[in-house]
């Protein structure tokens, strides 16, 4: 095993995802070859419908490829069972969504604790870490607020804390600034960059925004489900 | 444990808090399921209370006896005691007599008087005189020493405000006699029979009081433990003809059988409320699963497994069931007050006399009602839970919330529904299982399921057909409502299913009760003919076991010039535990004034044969229960005679205490043995006079000359009483029916509110596109109208099929009778529009809810 291959955290060969829509077949992504090393900050760019979200959902174990091979953190996602995919989502990846996707009936602290509880940890052991994350994200005074009582920036920071609670190796962010003003957008991007730099997490950000451009170690362009640039 | 705690936490966070956010919705469903559970449990507890009271009384009166000597329809000679006591296998034997009697005062309630030998009876029954009652335990000796003394049960003594040493006048068929109270019974053992409304006396006093010298009702036997069947057979050899040796359970079992059939019917009917409640639970859990689809995807994306989701939704169902059951306790408490009285009254009137003062709560019933309520709630949540677990986590990335997609097409569901409905036909032809119409009930269940499955397809088809007409006639709101109902899939179909069930039950029961009433009214009019009926005092309650006194009969001969006197005699017997009455009557006279309600056989051929005593006619119930039909032979031991007669025809008969067999009284006297008269009916020869006035005059004249030694009922009064009892019986049914309709109304209100809430964004978009408040509200109203009208139509069709099943399958298998099918069009035509209006009124909260929040806010929100 070479150094490079041992550092590779995401590896895709001929990765394809198509959807059946009535009688016709719609291409999500097609024949993507990809190798991403651990510790990279990848910015994924492309117009709507270019395949960004499809790629992210495959990398996150939310969906399965219809063709090609996909290895993420040594997990073969092509052949993983539903149970293995669930375990993968719990332990390997953390997701940050454009629309935050906080559960409306849980307060900020509970939302952050949830993935750890789902992974079998107790609330007692999870809570200090969740508090620490929320403190780091400067929203410790909003612990017991429901999502509806938080601002957009606070909701997204809570979502980032939630993504980090299980110490995942990879953070996947789908348009994380799409619903934020520029100031909050910048804060979120800075946080993701900090995660990459200080905490050595592999971060993939799918975005239209230019805020992440300067932070990226890899820039990847997608169009019609295919990679158009990779630098 | 850790897993359980986590699951509990997840359930609280995800489900309970959501229910708290939508408190009104959850409360409505909880109220619905609670009402269903309360009805179901209260009905079962009420019938059980009657059943327990009856069984307990029978057991307490039977005591330790392991065999009983009786003569069907007659009495056992007392001198048999000597023979019996000489048998080696005989541990003890006790002659027993019992009758209902009452204190001679207006409106006095009858109570049970038991006569036995206090010494011989000691090993047989547990009873003890209360030391506190003044006679220090020696009171029972007074029964032997002093004639006309008795010991009262405490509740009876309290009710009559009497104490030891007091006296009271008791009246019976033969006479009125003053009795002295020598003590009161301790409240245990025999004293608990009939809820303590009993009195005991010495058998000699009893015989003198009733005039039955040398006769007893039965002799209870207790055999030594080593007695074999051979020994028993030897004892049987010693018995005179017609005396039967049976286990003491025979009477109890036939009574229990009738109460259980009633209980099963009432339970099924009350289960309908719970069944409709089940739709409510389904509707709420399905809504939660559909409207929170995006949250489910997020939960999956953050690491929840599909089974976490499945069990959360199943737990939602269980939670609704558990809380619903808890809420049902106070509701049931209120309901049971009404039902306990109604049900015991009905059972007393229809089947066997029961005295219910208190409710007996059995652990089994509590556990049963809990598991049925929670079970059906979990069952209702199962399908939504299955759908919820299939939400793919990738939907967390999708912006638009698509809502739950129907996995099965309405067409496929319709095929399934049609299959269920077709299965109804063979099931309805299957015989009862263990005397219960279980295939019939399964057929009814499949009928409901079938129609519920047909509902989505019907909605699609009807909306499709109507959409262009609606657009032209009623404009865009009606058109959009039609389109929405068409495309809404199974969610709206669920509430339509609930409405179909409730309307079908309503329609079927209206038809069944009307058919039943019409048939009974006709039967009453045709067969209970007579201008005046006369029986011995308290003849009816004592099942005509005491003859009309001879001086009365002699006096009545004086009226022969103006009336025809038709004597009769009834014997209450059993045929393989099935109770029936063998009625002897003057067929010649009867057929001159009245007729049977023929069902099978040629009346013109049968009438002369019946008058000539060539055979019997049996009731439909008797035929269905015994399997005997025209041409077969009816065989029975009646007093000392063994009777074997051919069945000439089958007639409708709606007496509720079993079947009936009719034979000519004069021919019985000639062919078998002479019998006394148990009652008479009078027909005025001059039919042109004012019959009411003539009856009143005759009645007054009899009272003037004979005093109140007999009971008399005018024919008109008796027929009215039959129908009044009928109406009272169905009062319980009507209450249950109204509750089912109420729950269905709640279902409509919940579903519509939920549909509105779920589409608030869509509705507000319509508003943004230029629709007016009025148009949108009108659209919601049209949606409600669609659901209600389609639900009603399907419900009425389902109800007609159901009524057929109830009349010709369930009633035949439960009670042995059928009725002439008659539809109460007036009631249906009046009530169905009323149900439509009520159901539409249930849509008003939903209509109000549309613009509860400012449209701009909603449209900005994601």
PDB file of N, CA and C in Angstrom, chain B residues 137-205:
ATOM      1  N   UNK B 137     -79.100 -17.616  66.723  1.00  0.00           N
ATOM      2  CA  UNK B 137     -78.790 -18.845  66.001  1.00  0.00           C
ATOM      3  C   UNK B 137     -79.865 -19.901  66.060  1.00  0.00           C
ATOM      4  N   UNK B 138     -80.882 -19.716  66.886  1.00  0.00           N
ATOM      5  CA  UNK B 138     -81.922 -20.743  66.989  1.00  0.00           C
ATOM      6  C   UNK B 138     -83.071 -20.472  66.030  1.00  0.00           C
ATOM      7  N   UNK B 139     -82.955 -19.386  65.277  1.00  0.00           N
ATOM      8  CA  UNK B 139     -84.050 -18.969  64.403  1.00  0.00           C
ATOM      9  C   UNK B 139     -84.445 -20.064  63.430  1.00  0.00           C
ATOM     10  N   UNK B 140     -83.436 -20.800  62.942  1.00  0.00           N
ATOM     11  CA  UNK B 140     -83.768 -21.807  61.916  1.00  0.00           C
ATOM     12  C   UNK B 140     -84.647 -22.925  62.494  1.00  0.00           C
ATOM     13  N   UNK B 141     -84.552 -23.137  63.817  1.00  0.00           N
ATOM     14  CA  UNK B 141     -85.410 -24.164  64.437  1.00  0.00           C
ATOM     15  C   UNK B 141     -86.878 -23.733  64.406  1.00  0.00           C
ATOM     16  N   UNK B 142     -87.078 -22.405  64.475  1.00  0.00           N
ATOM     17  CA  UNK B 142     -88.453 -21.874  64.391  1.00  0.00           C
ATOM     18  C   UNK B 142     -89.118 -22.278  63.083  1.00  0.00           C
ATOM     19  N   UNK B 143     -88.303 -22.399  62.026  1.00  0.00           N
ATOM     20  CA  UNK B 143     -88.880 -22.790  60.736  1.00  0.00           C
ATOM     21  C   UNK B 143     -89.574 -24.146  60.856  1.00  0.00           C
ATOM     22  N   UNK B 144     -88.957 -25.022  61.652  1.00  0.00           N
ATOM     23  CA  UNK B 144     -89.517 -26.362  61.823  1.00  0.00           C
ATOM     24  C   UNK B 144     -90.670 -26.371  62.834  1.00  0.00           C
ATOM     25  N   UNK B 145     -90.487 -25.552  63.877  1.00  0.00           N
ATOM     26  CA  UNK B 145     -91.467 -25.585  64.968  1.00  0.00           C
ATOM     27  C   UNK B 145     -92.751 -24.835  64.633  1.00  0.00           C
ATOM     28  N   UNK B 146     -92.584 -23.682  64.033  1.00  0.00           N
ATOM     29  CA  UNK B 146     -93.763 -22.829  63.801  1.00  0.00           C
ATOM     30  C   UNK B 146     -94.084 -22.745  62.325  1.00  0.00           C
ATOM     31  N   UNK B 147     -95.317 -23.055  61.928  1.00  0.00           N
ATOM     32  CA  UNK B 147     -95.666 -22.881  60.515  1.00  0.00           C
ATOM     33  C   UNK B 147     -95.632 -21.390  60.129  1.00  0.00           C
ATOM     34  N   UNK B 148     -95.450 -21.158  58.870  1.00  0.00           N
ATOM     35  CA  UNK B 148     -95.431 -19.788  58.332  1.00  0.00           C
ATOM     36  C   UNK B 148     -94.422 -18.864  59.021  1.00  0.00           C
ATOM     37  N   UNK B 149     -93.228 -19.406  59.210  1.00  0.00           N
ATOM     38  CA  UNK B 149     -92.127 -18.538  59.631  1.00  0.00           C
ATOM     39  C   UNK B 149     -91.107 -18.534  58.503  1.00  0.00           C
ATOM     40  N   UNK B 150     -90.347 -17.487  58.380  1.00  0.00           N
ATOM     41  CA  UNK B 150     -89.300 -17.462  57.362  1.00  0.00           C
ATOM     42  C   UNK B 150     -88.100 -16.656  57.835  1.00  0.00           C
ATOM     43  N   UNK B 151     -87.002 -16.872  57.135  1.00  0.00           N
ATOM     44  CA  UNK B 151     -85.775 -16.117  57.423  1.00  0.00           C
ATOM     45  C   UNK B 151     -85.453 -15.317  56.163  1.00  0.00           C
ATOM     46  N   UNK B 152     -85.193 -14.030  56.343  1.00  0.00           N
ATOM     47  CA  UNK B 152     -84.987 -13.151  55.179  1.00  0.00           C
ATOM     48  C   UNK B 152     -83.508 -12.873  54.940  1.00  0.00           C
ATOM     49  N   UNK B 153     -83.169 -12.696  53.672  1.00  0.00           N
ATOM     50  CA  UNK B 153     -81.848 -12.163  53.329  1.00  0.00           C
ATOM     51  C   UNK B 153     -81.800 -10.721  53.813  1.00  0.00           C
ATOM     52  N   UNK B 154     -80.613 -10.283  54.279  1.00  0.00           N
ATOM     53  CA  UNK B 154     -80.538  -8.927  54.852  1.00  0.00           C
ATOM     54  C   UNK B 154     -80.948  -7.816  53.886  1.00  0.00           C
ATOM     55  N   UNK B 155     -80.453  -7.855  52.624  1.00  0.00           N
ATOM     56  CA  UNK B 155     -80.861  -6.776  51.704  1.00  0.00           C
ATOM     57  C   UNK B 155     -82.375  -6.697  51.534  1.00  0.00           C
ATOM     58  N   UNK B 156     -83.028  -7.872  51.510  1.00  0.00           N
ATOM     59  CA  UNK B 156     -84.486  -7.880  51.359  1.00  0.00           C
ATOM     60  C   UNK B 156     -85.146  -7.292  52.602  1.00  0.00           C
ATOM     61  N   UNK B 157     -84.641  -7.705  53.774  1.00  0.00           N
ATOM     62  CA  UNK B 157     -85.204  -7.194  55.036  1.00  0.00           C
ATOM     63  C   UNK B 157     -85.052  -5.678  55.112  1.00  0.00           C
ATOM     64  N   UNK B 158     -83.864  -5.191  54.673  1.00  0.00           N
ATOM     65  CA  UNK B 158     -83.656  -3.743  54.704  1.00  0.00           C
ATOM     66  C   UNK B 158     -84.584  -3.036  53.747  1.00  0.00           C
ATOM     67  N   UNK B 159     -84.763  -3.645  52.585  1.00  0.00           N
ATOM     68  CA  UNK B 159     -85.640  -3.021  51.592  1.00  0.00           C
ATOM     69  C   UNK B 159     -87.083  -2.959  52.089  1.00  0.00           C
ATOM     70  N   UNK B 160     -87.498  -4.028  52.769  1.00  0.00           N
ATOM     71  CA  UNK B 160     -88.880  -4.071  53.263  1.00  0.00           C
ATOM     72  C   UNK B 160     -89.021  -3.398  54.632  1.00  0.00           C
ATOM     73  N   UNK B 161     -87.893  -2.954  55.169  1.00  0.00           N
ATOM     74  CA  UNK B 161     -87.854  -2.294  56.492  1.00  0.00           C
ATOM     75  C   UNK B 161     -88.459  -3.208  57.562  1.00  0.00           C
ATOM     76  N   UNK B 162     -88.002  -4.465  57.530  1.00  0.00           N
ATOM     77  CA  UNK B 162     -88.525  -5.433  58.494  1.00  0.00           C
ATOM     78  C   UNK B 162     -87.393  -5.999  59.319  1.00  0.00           C
ATOM     79  N   UNK B 163     -87.730  -6.479  60.522  1.00  0.00           N
ATOM     80  CA  UNK B 163     -86.733  -7.043  61.426  1.00  0.00           C
ATOM     81  C   UNK B 163     -87.279  -8.343  61.995  1.00  0.00           C
ATOM     82  N   UNK B 164     -86.406  -9.178  62.592  1.00  0.00           N
ATOM     83  CA  UNK B 164     -86.891 -10.410  63.200  1.00  0.00           C
ATOM     84  C   UNK B 164     -88.007 -10.110  64.218  1.00  0.00           C
ATOM     85  N   UNK B 165     -89.033 -10.950  64.180  1.00  0.00           N
ATOM     86  CA  UNK B 165     -90.181 -10.732  65.057  1.00  0.00           C
ATOM     87  C   UNK B 165     -91.324 -10.043  64.345  1.00  0.00           C
ATOM     88  N   UNK B 166     -91.012  -9.297  63.268  1.00  0.00           N
ATOM     89  CA  UNK B 166     -92.072  -8.637  62.479  1.00  0.00           C
ATOM     90  C   UNK B 166     -92.804  -9.690  61.647  1.00  0.00           C
ATOM     91  N   UNK B 167     -93.925  -9.288  61.107  1.00  0.00           N
ATOM     92  CA  UNK B 167     -94.621 -10.212  60.195  1.00  0.00           C
ATOM     93  C   UNK B 167     -94.940  -9.490  58.889  1.00  0.00           C
ATOM     94  N   UNK B 168     -95.221 -10.290  57.877  1.00  0.00           N
ATOM     95  CA  UNK B 168     -95.549  -9.718  56.566  1.00  0.00           C
ATOM     96  C   UNK B 168     -96.520 -10.635  55.847  1.00  0.00           C
ATOM     97  N   UNK B 169     -97.322 -10.047  54.959  1.00  0.00           N
ATOM     98  CA  UNK B 169     -98.273 -10.885  54.219  1.00  0.00           C
ATOM     99  C   UNK B 169     -97.701 -11.133  52.834  1.00  0.00           C
ATOM    100  N   UNK B 170     -97.583 -12.428  52.487  1.00  0.00           N
ATOM    101  CA  UNK B 170     -97.070 -12.787  51.158  1.00  0.00           C
ATOM    102  C   UNK B 170     -98.219 -13.287  50.298  1.00  0.00           C
ATOM    103  N   UNK B 171     -98.164 -12.944  49.016  1.00  0.00           N
ATOM    104  CA  UNK B 171     -99.217 -13.428  48.125  1.00  0.00           C
ATOM    105  C   UNK B 171     -98.635 -14.340  47.055  1.00  0.00           C
ATOM    106  N   UNK B 172     -99.461 -15.304  46.697  1.00  0.00           N
ATOM    107  CA  UNK B 172     -99.043 -16.284  45.713  1.00  0.00           C
ATOM    108  C   UNK B 172    -100.254 -16.702  44.903  1.00  0.00           C
ATOM    109  N   UNK B 173    -100.065 -17.671  43.984  1.00  0.00           N
ATOM    110  CA  UNK B 173    -101.151 -18.079  43.104  1.00  0.00           C
ATOM    111  C   UNK B 173    -102.399 -18.496  43.879  1.00  0.00           C
ATOM    112  N   UNK B 174    -102.174 -19.131  44.996  1.00  0.00           N
ATOM    113  CA  UNK B 174    -103.302 -19.749  45.677  1.00  0.00           C
ATOM    114  C   UNK B 174    -103.900 -18.866  46.766  1.00  0.00           C
ATOM    115  N   UNK B 175    -103.070 -18.177  47.463  1.00  0.00           N
ATOM    116  CA  UNK B 175    -103.567 -17.440  48.629  1.00  0.00           C
ATOM    117  C   UNK B 175    -102.608 -16.343  49.090  1.00  0.00           C
ATOM    118  N   UNK B 176    -103.108 -15.586  50.081  1.00  0.00           N
ATOM    119  CA  UNK B 176    -102.273 -14.608  50.778  1.00  0.00           C
ATOM    120  C   UNK B 176    -102.126 -15.115  52.192  1.00  0.00           C
ATOM    121  N   UNK B 177    -100.896 -15.104  52.714  1.00  0.00           N
ATOM    122  CA  UNK B 177    -100.692 -15.653  54.056  1.00  0.00           C
ATOM    123  C   UNK B 177     -99.768 -14.745  54.861  1.00  0.00           C
ATOM    124  N   UNK B 178    -100.035 -14.661  56.140  1.00  0.00           N
ATOM    125  CA  UNK B 178     -99.156 -13.875  57.016  1.00  0.00           C
ATOM    126  C   UNK B 178     -97.991 -14.750  57.479  1.00  0.00           C
ATOM    127  N   UNK B 179     -96.783 -14.285  57.263  1.00  0.00           N
ATOM    128  CA  UNK B 179     -95.580 -14.992  57.695  1.00  0.00           C
ATOM    129  C   UNK B 179     -94.927 -14.212  58.832  1.00  0.00           C
ATOM    130  N   UNK B 180     -94.224 -14.962  59.699  1.00  0.00           N
ATOM    131  CA  UNK B 180     -93.470 -14.297  60.768  1.00  0.00           C
ATOM    132  C   UNK B 180     -91.976 -14.405  60.446  1.00  0.00           C
ATOM    133  N   UNK B 181     -91.249 -13.318  60.673  1.00  0.00           N
ATOM    134  CA  UNK B 181     -89.812 -13.348  60.395  1.00  0.00           C
ATOM    135  C   UNK B 181     -89.090 -13.815  61.642  1.00  0.00           C
ATOM    136  N   UNK B 182     -88.374 -14.931  61.504  1.00  0.00           N
ATOM    137  CA  UNK B 182     -87.695 -15.431  62.709  1.00  0.00           C
ATOM    138  C   UNK B 182     -86.218 -15.054  62.726  1.00  0.00           C
ATOM    139  N   UNK B 183     -85.698 -14.556  61.647  1.00  0.00           N
ATOM    140  CA  UNK B 183     -84.290 -14.136  61.659  1.00  0.00           C
ATOM    141  C   UNK B 183     -83.846 -13.634  60.297  1.00  0.00           C
ATOM    142  N   UNK B 184     -82.561 -13.289  60.275  1.00  0.00           N
ATOM    143  CA  UNK B 184     -81.992 -12.840  58.998  1.00  0.00           C
ATOM    144  C   UNK B 184     -80.757 -13.673  58.683  1.00  0.00           C
ATOM    145  N   UNK B 185     -80.504 -13.846  57.396  1.00  0.00           N
ATOM    146  CA  UNK B 185     -79.369 -14.683  56.980  1.00  0.00           C
ATOM    147  C   UNK B 185     -78.065 -13.889  57.030  1.00  0.00           C
ATOM    148  N   UNK B 186     -77.016 -14.564  57.434  1.00  0.00           N
ATOM    149  CA  UNK B 186     -75.685 -13.943  57.357  1.00  0.00           C
ATOM    150  C   UNK B 186     -75.338 -13.731  55.897  1.00  0.00           C
ATOM    151  N   UNK B 187     -74.699 -12.615  55.586  1.00  0.00           N
ATOM    152  CA  UNK B 187     -74.476 -12.330  54.150  1.00  0.00           C
ATOM    153  C   UNK B 187     -73.357 -13.176  53.524  1.00  0.00           C
ATOM    154  N   UNK B 188     -73.528 -14.452  53.498  1.00  0.00           N
ATOM    155  CA  UNK B 188     -72.627 -15.302  52.717  1.00  0.00           C
ATOM    156  C   UNK B 188     -73.382 -16.546  52.253  1.00  0.00           C
ATOM    157  N   UNK B 189     -72.757 -17.289  51.340  1.00  0.00           N
ATOM    158  CA  UNK B 189     -73.377 -18.497  50.808  1.00  0.00           C
ATOM    159  C   UNK B 189     -74.710 -18.206  50.138  1.00  0.00           C
ATOM    160  N   UNK B 190     -75.699 -19.006  50.473  1.00  0.00           N
ATOM    161  CA  UNK B 190     -77.018 -18.900  49.841  1.00  0.00           C
ATOM    162  C   UNK B 190     -77.606 -17.494  49.947  1.00  0.00           C
ATOM    163  N   UNK B 191     -77.264 -16.805  51.048  1.00  0.00           N
ATOM    164  CA  UNK B 191     -77.824 -15.457  51.280  1.00  0.00           C
ATOM    165  C   UNK B 191     -77.393 -14.455  50.214  1.00  0.00           C
ATOM    166  N   UNK B 192     -76.391 -14.812  49.418  1.00  0.00           N
ATOM    167  CA  UNK B 192     -75.933 -13.882  48.380  1.00  0.00           C
ATOM    168  C   UNK B 192     -76.666 -14.096  47.051  1.00  0.00           C
ATOM    169  N   UNK B 193     -77.418 -15.193  46.952  1.00  0.00           N
ATOM    170  CA  UNK B 193     -78.162 -15.453  45.715  1.00  0.00           C
ATOM    171  C   UNK B 193     -79.162 -14.326  45.484  1.00  0.00           C
ATOM    172  N   UNK B 194     -79.396 -14.003  44.222  1.00  0.00           N
ATOM    173  CA  UNK B 194     -80.343 -12.926  43.850  1.00  0.00           C
ATOM    174  C   UNK B 194     -80.024 -11.629  44.581  1.00  0.00           C
ATOM    175  N   UNK B 195     -78.738 -11.380  44.794  1.00  0.00           N
ATOM    176  CA  UNK B 195     -78.269 -10.194  45.519  1.00  0.00           C
ATOM    177  C   UNK B 195     -78.919 -10.059  46.891  1.00  0.00           C
ATOM    178  N   UNK B 196     -79.207 -11.170  47.515  1.00  0.00           N
ATOM    179  CA  UNK B 196     -79.743 -11.155  48.880  1.00  0.00           C
ATOM    180  C   UNK B 196     -81.242 -10.970  48.955  1.00  0.00           C
ATOM    181  N   UNK B 197     -81.886 -10.862  47.786  1.00  0.00           N
ATOM    182  CA  UNK B 197     -83.348 -10.680  47.805  1.00  0.00           C
ATOM    183  C   UNK B 197     -84.016 -12.056  47.826  1.00  0.00           C
ATOM    184  N   UNK B 198     -83.750 -12.795  48.899  1.00  0.00           N
ATOM    185  CA  UNK B 198     -84.339 -14.131  49.041  1.00  0.00           C
ATOM    186  C   UNK B 198     -84.871 -14.320  50.458  1.00  0.00           C
ATOM    187  N   UNK B 199     -85.693 -15.357  50.580  1.00  0.00           N
ATOM    188  CA  UNK B 199     -86.173 -15.752  51.906  1.00  0.00           C
ATOM    189  C   UNK B 199     -86.212 -17.268  51.927  1.00  0.00           C
ATOM    190  N   UNK B 200     -85.965 -17.876  53.088  1.00  0.00           N
ATOM    191  CA  UNK B 200     -86.075 -19.335  53.163  1.00  0.00           C
ATOM    192  C   UNK B 200     -87.145 -19.708  54.181  1.00  0.00           C
ATOM    193  N   UNK B 201     -87.784 -20.825  53.895  1.00  0.00           N
ATOM    194  CA  UNK B 201     -88.815 -21.328  54.811  1.00  0.00           C
ATOM    195  C   UNK B 201     -88.751 -22.854  54.812  1.00  0.00           C
ATOM    196  N   UNK B 202     -89.461 -23.455  55.760  1.00  0.00           N
ATOM    197  CA  UNK B 202     -89.492 -24.917  55.785  1.00  0.00           C
ATOM    198  C   UNK B 202     -90.339 -25.425  54.618  1.00  0.00           C
ATOM    199  N   UNK B 203     -89.978 -26.595  54.138  1.00  0.00           N
ATOM    200  CA  UNK B 203     -90.642 -27.104  52.928  1.00  0.00           C
ATOM    201  C   UNK B 203     -92.131 -27.378  53.163  1.00  0.00           C
ATOM    202  N   UNK B 204     -92.460 -27.750  54.394  1.00  0.00           N
ATOM    203  CA  UNK B 204     -93.873 -28.025  54.688  1.00  0.00           C
ATOM    204  C   UNK B 204     -94.698 -26.741  54.585  1.00  0.00           C
ATOM    205  N   UNK B 205     -94.140 -25.662  55.122  1.00  0.00           N
ATOM    206  CA  UNK B 205     -94.814 -24.353  55.014  1.00  0.00           C
ATOM    207  C   UNK B 205     -94.966 -23.973  53.552  1.00  0.00           C
TER     208      UNK B 205
END
